Amino acid sequence: MSSIDCSRTLSISNHRVFSSDLNEHNTVFGGKILATIDDNSSIPASRVARIETVTASIDQVNFILPFKLQDSMCTESYVSGVGSRSIEVFTKIIGEHLKTGERFLGLTCFSTFVVIDKDIELPKINPDNPEAKYVCQGYEKRQSERMKKLLTQEKFNENISLDFPW
């Protein structure tokens, strides 16, 4: 089985916060941040699979500090775990107050992507720096928790009505 270093899956994007990005609290709208996460994290998943992947979930989104007007947002995503058909991607967004140079951790999250092809053999992931080693060491536990939540969600979905409310 082949392997790939975490650093070879890294995707980085930068965005300057403008007034059109803000919500009524004068911080970046959460929906915009979620779209940024999904866009950026899809690249590492594709770098591992080299075939089409689809977003299965965006998990454990931790909004730590808000991004404000004139901040920059640097989004970094890399693969943090690989299953038989699933790919976990870790994303962090580092903010920078551009007027002062102060940097801060604004967000962390995990996303899960799946491959459509059931016959693919995904490479193992090799954590090749201290952060990646720390993040990747929790993959099996997070994967187990996701599977439990998925089963609970499937039971929940069975009880959701699709009837028209009017």
PDB file of N, CA and C in Angstrom, residues 40-144:
ATOM      1  N   ASN A  40     -11.617  24.763   0.431  1.00  0.00           N
ATOM      2  CA  ASN A  40     -10.194  24.514   0.665  1.00  0.00           C
ATOM      3  C   ASN A  40      -9.916  23.062   1.032  1.00  0.00           C
ATOM      4  N   SER A  41     -10.781  22.457   1.844  1.00  0.00           N
ATOM      5  CA  SER A  41     -10.530  21.086   2.305  1.00  0.00           C
ATOM      6  C   SER A  41     -10.776  20.040   1.228  1.00  0.00           C
ATOM      7  N   SER A  42     -11.511  20.402   0.194  1.00  0.00           N
ATOM      8  CA  SER A  42     -11.739  19.444  -0.899  1.00  0.00           C
ATOM      9  C   SER A  42     -10.454  19.157  -1.677  1.00  0.00           C
ATOM     10  N   ILE A  43      -9.529  20.082  -1.665  1.00  0.00           N
ATOM     11  CA  ILE A  43      -8.280  19.917  -2.418  1.00  0.00           C
ATOM     12  C   ILE A  43      -7.390  18.830  -1.810  1.00  0.00           C
ATOM     13  N   PRO A  44      -7.124  18.832  -0.494  1.00  0.00           N
ATOM     14  CA  PRO A  44      -6.342  17.725   0.075  1.00  0.00           C
ATOM     15  C   PRO A  44      -7.001  16.364  -0.145  1.00  0.00           C
ATOM     16  N   ALA A  45      -8.325  16.305  -0.030  1.00  0.00           N
ATOM     17  CA  ALA A  45      -9.021  15.033  -0.264  1.00  0.00           C
ATOM     18  C   ALA A  45      -8.767  14.545  -1.680  1.00  0.00           C
ATOM     19  N   SER A  46      -8.818  15.445  -2.640  1.00  0.00           N
ATOM     20  CA  SER A  46      -8.567  15.067  -4.027  1.00  0.00           C
ATOM     21  C   SER A  46      -7.110  14.686  -4.261  1.00  0.00           C
ATOM     22  N   ARG A  47      -6.218  15.322  -3.536  1.00  0.00           N
ATOM     23  CA  ARG A  47      -4.792  14.996  -3.684  1.00  0.00           C
ATOM     24  C   ARG A  47      -4.491  13.578  -3.197  1.00  0.00           C
ATOM     25  N   VAL A  48      -5.258  13.086  -2.243  1.00  0.00           N
ATOM     26  CA  VAL A  48      -5.077  11.720  -1.755  1.00  0.00           C
ATOM     27  C   VAL A  48      -5.760  10.725  -2.690  1.00  0.00           C
ATOM     28  N   ALA A  49      -6.994  11.026  -3.073  1.00  0.00           N
ATOM     29  CA  ALA A  49      -7.793  10.065  -3.850  1.00  0.00           C
ATOM     30  C   ALA A  49      -7.439  10.068  -5.333  1.00  0.00           C
ATOM     31  N   ARG A  50      -7.179  11.238  -5.868  1.00  0.00           N
ATOM     32  CA  ARG A  50      -6.938  11.425  -7.307  1.00  0.00           C
ATOM     33  C   ARG A  50      -8.118  10.953  -8.157  1.00  0.00           C
ATOM     34  N   ILE A  51      -9.286  10.897  -7.506  1.00  0.00           N
ATOM     35  CA  ILE A  51     -10.553  10.702  -8.219  1.00  0.00           C
ATOM     36  C   ILE A  51     -11.574  11.598  -7.528  1.00  0.00           C
ATOM     37  N   GLU A  52     -12.787  11.613  -8.039  1.00  0.00           N
ATOM     38  CA  GLU A  52     -13.823  12.467  -7.479  1.00  0.00           C
ATOM     39  C   GLU A  52     -14.122  12.099  -6.024  1.00  0.00           C
ATOM     40  N   THR A  53     -14.208  13.122  -5.197  1.00  0.00           N
ATOM     41  CA  THR A  53     -14.619  12.949  -3.803  1.00  0.00           C
ATOM     42  C   THR A  53     -15.838  13.830  -3.559  1.00  0.00           C
ATOM     43  N   VAL A  54     -16.614  13.480  -2.550  1.00  0.00           N
ATOM     44  CA  VAL A  54     -17.760  14.303  -2.164  1.00  0.00           C
ATOM     45  C   VAL A  54     -17.695  14.558  -0.671  1.00  0.00           C
ATOM     46  N   THR A  55     -18.182  15.717  -0.268  1.00  0.00           N
ATOM     47  CA  THR A  55     -18.219  16.052   1.148  1.00  0.00           C
ATOM     48  C   THR A  55     -19.286  15.212   1.827  1.00  0.00           C
ATOM     49  N   ALA A  56     -18.898  14.487   2.867  1.00  0.00           N
ATOM     50  CA  ALA A  56     -19.855  13.701   3.651  1.00  0.00           C
ATOM     51  C   ALA A  56     -20.283  14.475   4.889  1.00  0.00           C
ATOM     52  N   SER A  57     -19.342  15.203   5.487  1.00  0.00           N
ATOM     53  CA  SER A  57     -19.678  15.976   6.686  1.00  0.00           C
ATOM     54  C   SER A  57     -18.607  17.024   6.961  1.00  0.00           C
ATOM     55  N   ILE A  58     -19.048  18.061   7.635  1.00  0.00           N
ATOM     56  CA  ILE A  58     -18.130  19.032   8.217  1.00  0.00           C
ATOM     57  C   ILE A  58     -18.378  18.934   9.712  1.00  0.00           C
ATOM     58  N   ASP A  59     -17.393  18.391  10.422  1.00  0.00           N
ATOM     59  CA  ASP A  59     -17.566  18.035  11.827  1.00  0.00           C
ATOM     60  C   ASP A  59     -16.775  18.966  12.731  1.00  0.00           C
ATOM     61  N   GLN A  60     -17.206  19.023  13.949  1.00  0.00           N
ATOM     62  CA  GLN A  60     -16.432  19.636  15.011  1.00  0.00           C
ATOM     63  C   GLN A  60     -15.865  20.990  14.587  1.00  0.00           C
ATOM     64  N   VAL A  61     -16.765  21.870  14.137  1.00  0.00           N
ATOM     65  CA  VAL A  61     -16.342  23.224  13.783  1.00  0.00           C
ATOM     66  C   VAL A  61     -16.219  24.028  15.067  1.00  0.00           C
ATOM     67  N   ASN A  62     -15.030  24.535  15.315  1.00  0.00           N
ATOM     68  CA  ASN A  62     -14.764  25.314  16.527  1.00  0.00           C
ATOM     69  C   ASN A  62     -14.440  26.749  16.136  1.00  0.00           C
ATOM     70  N   PHE A  63     -15.419  27.633  16.314  1.00  0.00           N
ATOM     71  CA  PHE A  63     -15.186  29.054  16.093  1.00  0.00           C
ATOM     72  C   PHE A  63     -14.499  29.574  17.356  1.00  0.00           C
ATOM     73  N   ILE A  64     -13.235  29.914  17.254  1.00  0.00           N
ATOM     74  CA  ILE A  64     -12.438  30.266  18.427  1.00  0.00           C
ATOM     75  C   ILE A  64     -12.420  31.784  18.640  1.00  0.00           C
ATOM     76  N   LEU A  65     -12.002  32.515  17.642  1.00  0.00           N
ATOM     77  CA  LEU A  65     -12.009  33.979  17.687  1.00  0.00           C
ATOM     78  C   LEU A  65     -12.567  34.506  16.376  1.00  0.00           C
ATOM     79  N   PRO A  66     -13.284  35.628  16.414  1.00  0.00           N
ATOM     80  CA  PRO A  66     -13.904  36.143  15.195  1.00  0.00           C
ATOM     81  C   PRO A  66     -12.914  36.867  14.286  1.00  0.00           C
ATOM     82  N   PHE A  67     -13.261  36.879  13.012  1.00  0.00           N
ATOM     83  CA  PHE A  67     -12.507  37.621  12.003  1.00  0.00           C
ATOM     84  C   PHE A  67     -13.275  38.904  11.735  1.00  0.00           C
ATOM     85  N   LYS A  68     -12.536  40.023  11.683  1.00  0.00           N
ATOM     86  CA  LYS A  68     -13.170  41.333  11.537  1.00  0.00           C
ATOM     87  C   LYS A  68     -12.638  42.055  10.306  1.00  0.00           C
ATOM     88  N   LEU A  69     -13.262  43.175  10.022  1.00  0.00           N
ATOM     89  CA  LEU A  69     -12.888  43.998   8.880  1.00  0.00           C
ATOM     90  C   LEU A  69     -11.391  44.285   8.887  1.00  0.00           C
ATOM     91  N   GLN A  70     -10.762  44.134   7.743  1.00  0.00           N
ATOM     92  CA  GLN A  70      -9.329  44.369   7.520  1.00  0.00           C
ATOM     93  C   GLN A  70      -8.424  43.279   8.090  1.00  0.00           C
ATOM     94  N   ASP A  71      -9.003  42.207   8.647  1.00  0.00           N
ATOM     95  CA  ASP A  71      -8.190  41.045   9.008  1.00  0.00           C
ATOM     96  C   ASP A  71      -7.898  40.250   7.742  1.00  0.00           C
ATOM     97  N   SER A  72      -6.905  39.389   7.812  1.00  0.00           N
ATOM     98  CA  SER A  72      -6.751  38.383   6.765  1.00  0.00           C
ATOM     99  C   SER A  72      -7.075  37.035   7.389  1.00  0.00           C
ATOM    100  N   MET A  73      -7.553  36.137   6.556  1.00  0.00           N
ATOM    101  CA  MET A  73      -7.869  34.778   6.968  1.00  0.00           C
ATOM    102  C   MET A  73      -7.030  33.836   6.116  1.00  0.00           C
ATOM    103  N   CYS A  74      -6.147  33.095   6.758  1.00  0.00           N
ATOM    104  CA  CYS A  74      -5.326  32.116   6.046  1.00  0.00           C
ATOM    105  C   CYS A  74      -5.868  30.728   6.383  1.00  0.00           C
ATOM    106  N   THR A  75      -6.439  30.072   5.396  1.00  0.00           N
ATOM    107  CA  THR A  75      -7.044  28.756   5.582  1.00  0.00           C
ATOM    108  C   THR A  75      -6.047  27.692   5.154  1.00  0.00           C
ATOM    109  N   GLU A  76      -5.743  26.775   6.072  1.00  0.00           N
ATOM    110  CA  GLU A  76      -4.826  25.675   5.802  1.00  0.00           C
ATOM    111  C   GLU A  76      -5.566  24.367   6.046  1.00  0.00           C
ATOM    112  N   SER A  77      -5.537  23.473   5.074  1.00  0.00           N
ATOM    113  CA  SER A  77      -6.192  22.168   5.186  1.00  0.00           C
ATOM    114  C   SER A  77      -5.226  21.082   4.743  1.00  0.00           C
ATOM    115  N   TYR A  78      -5.266  19.943   5.449  1.00  0.00           N
ATOM    116  CA  TYR A  78      -4.481  18.779   5.043  1.00  0.00           C
ATOM    117  C   TYR A  78      -5.164  17.511   5.528  1.00  0.00           C
ATOM    118  N   VAL A  79      -4.848  16.401   4.886  1.00  0.00           N
ATOM    119  CA  VAL A  79      -5.444  15.127   5.248  1.00  0.00           C
ATOM    120  C   VAL A  79      -4.891  14.685   6.594  1.00  0.00           C
ATOM    121  N   SER A  80      -5.808  14.296   7.491  1.00  0.00           N
ATOM    122  CA  SER A  80      -5.428  13.873   8.837  1.00  0.00           C
ATOM    123  C   SER A  80      -5.785  12.423   9.129  1.00  0.00           C
ATOM    124  N   GLY A  81      -6.388  11.744   8.168  1.00  0.00           N
ATOM    125  CA  GLY A  81      -6.714  10.336   8.348  1.00  0.00           C
ATOM    126  C   GLY A  81      -7.380   9.781   7.101  1.00  0.00           C
ATOM    127  N   VAL A  82      -7.163   8.493   6.870  1.00  0.00           N
ATOM    128  CA  VAL A  82      -7.732   7.831   5.689  1.00  0.00           C
ATOM    129  C   VAL A  82      -8.324   6.501   6.112  1.00  0.00           C
ATOM    130  N   GLY A  83      -9.556   6.260   5.683  1.00  0.00           N
ATOM    131  CA  GLY A  83     -10.207   4.973   5.899  1.00  0.00           C
ATOM    132  C   GLY A  83     -10.229   4.194   4.593  1.00  0.00           C
ATOM    133  N   SER A  84     -11.143   3.258   4.493  1.00  0.00           N
ATOM    134  CA  SER A  84     -11.205   2.468   3.258  1.00  0.00           C
ATOM    135  C   SER A  84     -11.781   3.287   2.105  1.00  0.00           C
ATOM    136  N   ARG A  85     -12.793   4.128   2.388  1.00  0.00           N
ATOM    137  CA  ARG A  85     -13.359   5.001   1.356  1.00  0.00           C
ATOM    138  C   ARG A  85     -13.528   6.431   1.836  1.00  0.00           C
ATOM    139  N   SER A  86     -13.105   6.701   3.062  1.00  0.00           N
ATOM    140  CA  SER A  86     -13.277   8.041   3.616  1.00  0.00           C
ATOM    141  C   SER A  86     -11.929   8.721   3.834  1.00  0.00           C
ATOM    142  N   ILE A  87     -11.977  10.040   3.775  1.00  0.00           N
ATOM    143  CA  ILE A  87     -10.781  10.860   3.950  1.00  0.00           C
ATOM    144  C   ILE A  87     -11.136  11.977   4.921  1.00  0.00           C
ATOM    145  N   GLU A  88     -10.416  12.031   6.037  1.00  0.00           N
ATOM    146  CA  GLU A  88     -10.626  13.102   7.004  1.00  0.00           C
ATOM    147  C   GLU A  88      -9.627  14.213   6.709  1.00  0.00           C
ATOM    148  N   VAL A  89     -10.119  15.455   6.700  1.00  0.00           N
ATOM    149  CA  VAL A  89      -9.277  16.620   6.445  1.00  0.00           C
ATOM    150  C   VAL A  89      -9.382  17.573   7.633  1.00  0.00           C
ATOM    151  N   PHE A  90      -8.237  17.991   8.146  1.00  0.00           N
ATOM    152  CA  PHE A  90      -8.176  18.985   9.213  1.00  0.00           C
ATOM    153  C   PHE A  90      -7.998  20.362   8.579  1.00  0.00           C
ATOM    154  N   THR A  91      -8.751  21.333   9.084  1.00  0.00           N
ATOM    155  CA  THR A  91      -8.631  22.710   8.611  1.00  0.00           C
ATOM    156  C   THR A  91      -8.464  23.637   9.798  1.00  0.00           C
ATOM    157  N   LYS A  92      -7.561  24.585   9.633  1.00  0.00           N
ATOM    158  CA  LYS A  92      -7.437  25.671  10.606  1.00  0.00           C
ATOM    159  C   LYS A  92      -7.452  26.977   9.825  1.00  0.00           C
ATOM    160  N   ILE A  93      -8.003  27.994  10.463  1.00  0.00           N
ATOM    161  CA  ILE A  93      -7.967  29.320   9.854  1.00  0.00           C
ATOM    162  C   ILE A  93      -7.252  30.240  10.827  1.00  0.00           C
ATOM    163  N   ILE A  94      -6.157  30.791  10.355  1.00  0.00           N
ATOM    164  CA  ILE A  94      -5.342  31.714  11.141  1.00  0.00           C
ATOM    165  C   ILE A  94      -5.685  33.129  10.696  1.00  0.00           C
ATOM    166  N   GLY A  95      -6.027  33.949  11.659  1.00  0.00           N
ATOM    167  CA  GLY A  95      -6.322  35.346  11.363  1.00  0.00           C
ATOM    168  C   GLY A  95      -5.100  36.204  11.597  1.00  0.00           C
ATOM    169  N   GLU A  96      -5.081  37.329  10.934  1.00  0.00           N
ATOM    170  CA  GLU A  96      -4.035  38.318  11.161  1.00  0.00           C
ATOM    171  C   GLU A  96      -4.671  39.692  11.129  1.00  0.00           C
ATOM    172  N   HIS A  97      -4.453  40.461  12.189  1.00  0.00           N
ATOM    173  CA  HIS A  97      -4.872  41.860  12.187  1.00  0.00           C
ATOM    174  C   HIS A  97      -3.823  42.596  11.347  1.00  0.00           C
ATOM    175  N   LEU A  98      -4.205  42.977  10.152  1.00  0.00           N
ATOM    176  CA  LEU A  98      -3.223  43.494   9.197  1.00  0.00           C
ATOM    177  C   LEU A  98      -2.581  44.813   9.632  1.00  0.00           C
ATOM    178  N   LYS A  99      -3.250  45.573  10.478  1.00  0.00           N
ATOM    179  CA  LYS A  99      -2.666  46.839  10.933  1.00  0.00           C
ATOM    180  C   LYS A  99      -1.611  46.637  12.014  1.00  0.00           C
ATOM    181  N   THR A 100      -1.710  45.537  12.780  1.00  0.00           N
ATOM    182  CA  THR A 100      -0.762  45.318  13.883  1.00  0.00           C
ATOM    183  C   THR A 100       0.160  44.130  13.647  1.00  0.00           C
ATOM    184  N   GLY A 101      -0.224  43.221  12.753  1.00  0.00           N
ATOM    185  CA  GLY A 101       0.562  42.011  12.521  1.00  0.00           C
ATOM    186  C   GLY A 101       0.260  40.898  13.504  1.00  0.00           C
ATOM    187  N   GLU A 102      -0.630  41.141  14.467  1.00  0.00           N
ATOM    188  CA  GLU A 102      -0.983  40.112  15.447  1.00  0.00           C
ATOM    189  C   GLU A 102      -1.713  38.960  14.745  1.00  0.00           C
ATOM    190  N   ARG A 103      -1.241  37.742  15.013  1.00  0.00           N
ATOM    191  CA  ARG A 103      -1.856  36.541  14.440  1.00  0.00           C
ATOM    192  C   ARG A 103      -2.615  35.796  15.530  1.00  0.00           C
ATOM    193  N   PHE A 104      -3.684  35.104  15.122  1.00  0.00           N
ATOM    194  CA  PHE A 104      -4.499  34.374  16.088  1.00  0.00           C
ATOM    195  C   PHE A 104      -5.148  33.170  15.412  1.00  0.00           C
ATOM    196  N   LEU A 105      -5.439  32.156  16.226  1.00  0.00           N
ATOM    197  CA  LEU A 105      -6.153  30.988  15.741  1.00  0.00           C
ATOM    198  C   LEU A 105      -7.640  31.298  15.814  1.00  0.00           C
ATOM    199  N   GLY A 106      -8.280  31.349  14.669  1.00  0.00           N
ATOM    200  CA  GLY A 106      -9.695  31.716  14.614  1.00  0.00           C
ATOM    201  C   GLY A 106     -10.642  30.535  14.548  1.00  0.00           C
ATOM    202  N   LEU A 107     -10.190  29.416  13.973  1.00  0.00           N
ATOM    203  CA  LEU A 107     -11.093  28.291  13.767  1.00  0.00           C
ATOM    204  C   LEU A 107     -10.308  27.012  13.535  1.00  0.00           C
ATOM    205  N   THR A 108     -10.880  25.904  13.986  1.00  0.00           N
ATOM    206  CA  THR A 108     -10.404  24.575  13.609  1.00  0.00           C
ATOM    207  C   THR A 108     -11.616  23.718  13.287  1.00  0.00           C
ATOM    208  N   CYS A 109     -11.435  22.742  12.419  1.00  0.00           N
ATOM    209  CA  CYS A 109     -12.512  21.794  12.158  1.00  0.00           C
ATOM    210  C   CYS A 109     -11.978  20.583  11.411  1.00  0.00           C
ATOM    211  N   PHE A 110     -12.814  19.559  11.369  1.00  0.00           N
ATOM    212  CA  PHE A 110     -12.536  18.358  10.588  1.00  0.00           C
ATOM    213  C   PHE A 110     -13.660  18.181   9.583  1.00  0.00           C
ATOM    214  N   SER A 111     -13.318  17.782   8.386  1.00  0.00           N
ATOM    215  CA  SER A 111     -14.296  17.445   7.348  1.00  0.00           C
ATOM    216  C   SER A 111     -14.042  16.012   6.913  1.00  0.00           C
ATOM    217  N   THR A 112     -15.092  15.369   6.459  1.00  0.00           N
ATOM    218  CA  THR A 112     -14.953  14.018   5.934  1.00  0.00           C
ATOM    219  C   THR A 112     -15.435  13.994   4.496  1.00  0.00           C
ATOM    220  N   PHE A 113     -14.612  13.421   3.646  1.00  0.00           N
ATOM    221  CA  PHE A 113     -14.946  13.235   2.235  1.00  0.00           C
ATOM    222  C   PHE A 113     -14.977  11.739   1.956  1.00  0.00           C
ATOM    223  N   VAL A 114     -15.779  11.338   0.984  1.00  0.00           N
ATOM    224  CA  VAL A 114     -15.812   9.935   0.578  1.00  0.00           C
ATOM    225  C   VAL A 114     -15.565   9.856  -0.921  1.00  0.00           C
ATOM    226  N   VAL A 115     -15.027   8.716  -1.325  1.00  0.00           N
ATOM    227  CA  VAL A 115     -14.834   8.447  -2.742  1.00  0.00           C
ATOM    228  C   VAL A 115     -16.005   7.598  -3.220  1.00  0.00           C
ATOM    229  N   ILE A 116     -16.405   7.810  -4.440  1.00  0.00           N
ATOM    230  CA  ILE A 116     -17.536   7.079  -5.012  1.00  0.00           C
ATOM    231  C   ILE A 116     -17.110   5.666  -5.426  1.00  0.00           C
ATOM    232  N   ASP A 117     -15.910   5.549  -5.943  1.00  0.00           N
ATOM    233  CA  ASP A 117     -15.395   4.262  -6.429  1.00  0.00           C
ATOM    234  C   ASP A 117     -15.117   3.333  -5.252  1.00  0.00           C
ATOM    235  N   LYS A 118     -15.838   2.228  -5.200  1.00  0.00           N
ATOM    236  CA  LYS A 118     -15.686   1.290  -4.081  1.00  0.00           C
ATOM    237  C   LYS A 118     -14.455   0.404  -4.221  1.00  0.00           C
ATOM    238  N   ASP A 119     -13.817   0.416  -5.360  1.00  0.00           N
ATOM    239  CA  ASP A 119     -12.671  -0.455  -5.597  1.00  0.00           C
ATOM    240  C   ASP A 119     -11.322   0.241  -5.412  1.00  0.00           C
ATOM    241  N   ILE A 120     -11.343   1.489  -5.019  1.00  0.00           N
ATOM    242  CA  ILE A 120     -10.087   2.229  -4.874  1.00  0.00           C
ATOM    243  C   ILE A 120      -9.362   1.821  -3.588  1.00  0.00           C
ATOM    244  N   GLU A 121      -8.058   1.871  -3.643  1.00  0.00           N
ATOM    245  CA  GLU A 121      -7.247   1.671  -2.446  1.00  0.00           C
ATOM    246  C   GLU A 121      -6.558   2.989  -2.145  1.00  0.00           C
ATOM    247  N   LEU A 122      -6.983   3.641  -1.066  1.00  0.00           N
ATOM    248  CA  LEU A 122      -6.431   4.935  -0.702  1.00  0.00           C
ATOM    249  C   LEU A 122      -5.080   4.752  -0.008  1.00  0.00           C
ATOM    250  N   PRO A 123      -4.167   5.692  -0.222  1.00  0.00           N
ATOM    251  CA  PRO A 123      -2.863   5.584   0.448  1.00  0.00           C
ATOM    252  C   PRO A 123      -2.976   5.877   1.936  1.00  0.00           C
ATOM    253  N   LYS A 124      -2.027   5.370   2.682  1.00  0.00           N
ATOM    254  CA  LYS A 124      -1.938   5.726   4.098  1.00  0.00           C
ATOM    255  C   LYS A 124      -1.394   7.140   4.196  1.00  0.00           C
ATOM    256  N   ILE A 125      -1.717   7.787   5.314  1.00  0.00           N
ATOM    257  CA  ILE A 125      -1.236   9.149   5.515  1.00  0.00           C
ATOM    258  C   ILE A 125      -0.057   9.113   6.480  1.00  0.00           C
ATOM    259  N   ASN A 126       0.967   9.887   6.164  1.00  0.00           N
ATOM    260  CA  ASN A 126       2.174   9.948   6.984  1.00  0.00           C
ATOM    261  C   ASN A 126       2.296  11.343   7.593  1.00  0.00           C
ATOM    262  N   PRO A 127       2.027  11.481   8.901  1.00  0.00           N
ATOM    263  CA  PRO A 127       2.186  12.795   9.527  1.00  0.00           C
ATOM    264  C   PRO A 127       3.665  13.169   9.600  1.00  0.00           C
ATOM    265  N   ASP A 128       4.047  14.254   8.942  1.00  0.00           N
ATOM    266  CA  ASP A 128       5.468  14.575   8.782  1.00  0.00           C
ATOM    267  C   ASP A 128       5.904  15.872   9.451  1.00  0.00           C
ATOM    268  N   ASN A 129       5.115  16.350  10.414  1.00  0.00           N
ATOM    269  CA  ASN A 129       5.536  17.492  11.228  1.00  0.00           C
ATOM    270  C   ASN A 129       4.840  17.380  12.585  1.00  0.00           C
ATOM    271  N   PRO A 130       5.287  18.113  13.592  1.00  0.00           N
ATOM    272  CA  PRO A 130       4.722  17.947  14.940  1.00  0.00           C
ATOM    273  C   PRO A 130       3.208  18.172  15.020  1.00  0.00           C
ATOM    274  N   GLU A 131       2.707  19.215  14.345  1.00  0.00           N
ATOM    275  CA  GLU A 131       1.263  19.451  14.390  1.00  0.00           C
ATOM    276  C   GLU A 131       0.511  18.282  13.774  1.00  0.00           C
ATOM    277  N   ALA A 132       0.937  17.839  12.604  1.00  0.00           N
ATOM    278  CA  ALA A 132       0.256  16.731  11.929  1.00  0.00           C
ATOM    279  C   ALA A 132       0.297  15.459  12.769  1.00  0.00           C
ATOM    280  N   LYS A 133       1.413  15.210  13.434  1.00  0.00           N
ATOM    281  CA  LYS A 133       1.493  14.026  14.303  1.00  0.00           C
ATOM    282  C   LYS A 133       0.452  14.111  15.413  1.00  0.00           C
ATOM    283  N   TYR A 134       0.306  15.274  16.003  1.00  0.00           N
ATOM    284  CA  TYR A 134      -0.670  15.455  17.075  1.00  0.00           C
ATOM    285  C   TYR A 134      -2.093  15.289  16.545  1.00  0.00           C
ATOM    286  N   VAL A 135      -2.390  15.944  15.430  1.00  0.00           N
ATOM    287  CA  VAL A 135      -3.743  15.895  14.861  1.00  0.00           C
ATOM    288  C   VAL A 135      -4.085  14.481  14.390  1.00  0.00           C
ATOM    289  N   CYS A 136      -3.173  13.843  13.697  1.00  0.00           N
ATOM    290  CA  CYS A 136      -3.436  12.515  13.132  1.00  0.00           C
ATOM    291  C   CYS A 136      -3.581  11.427  14.189  1.00  0.00           C
ATOM    292  N   GLN A 137      -2.948  11.593  15.337  1.00  0.00           N
ATOM    293  CA  GLN A 137      -3.008  10.543  16.357  1.00  0.00           C
ATOM    294  C   GLN A 137      -4.430  10.310  16.862  1.00  0.00           C
ATOM    295  N   GLY A 138      -5.321  11.262  16.703  1.00  0.00           N
ATOM    296  CA  GLY A 138      -6.700  11.107  17.169  1.00  0.00           C
ATOM    297  C   GLY A 138      -7.663  10.619  16.111  1.00  0.00           C
ATOM    298  N   TYR A 139      -7.141  10.273  14.925  1.00  0.00           N
ATOM    299  CA  TYR A 139      -8.021   9.902  13.812  1.00  0.00           C
ATOM    300  C   TYR A 139      -8.941   8.726  14.140  1.00  0.00           C
ATOM    301  N   GLU A 140      -8.403   7.628  14.666  1.00  0.00           N
ATOM    302  CA  GLU A 140      -9.223   6.437  14.908  1.00  0.00           C
ATOM    303  C   GLU A 140     -10.369   6.744  15.867  1.00  0.00           C
ATOM    304  N   LYS A 141     -10.105   7.496  16.899  1.00  0.00           N
ATOM    305  CA  LYS A 141     -11.156   7.854  17.856  1.00  0.00           C
ATOM    306  C   LYS A 141     -12.227   8.725  17.199  1.00  0.00           C
ATOM    307  N   ARG A 142     -11.802   9.721  16.421  1.00  0.00           N
ATOM    308  CA  ARG A 142     -12.773  10.583  15.735  1.00  0.00           C
ATOM    309  C   ARG A 142     -13.592   9.771  14.740  1.00  0.00           C
ATOM    310  N   GLN A 143     -12.945   8.848  14.034  1.00  0.00           N
ATOM    311  CA  GLN A 143     -13.639   8.021  13.054  1.00  0.00           C
ATOM    312  C   GLN A 143     -14.686   7.142  13.744  1.00  0.00           C
ATOM    313  N   SER A 144     -14.340   6.556  14.869  1.00  0.00           N
ATOM    314  CA  SER A 144     -15.272   5.728  15.627  1.00  0.00           C
ATOM    315  C   SER A 144     -16.474   6.554  16.095  1.00  0.00           C
TER     316      SER A 144
END
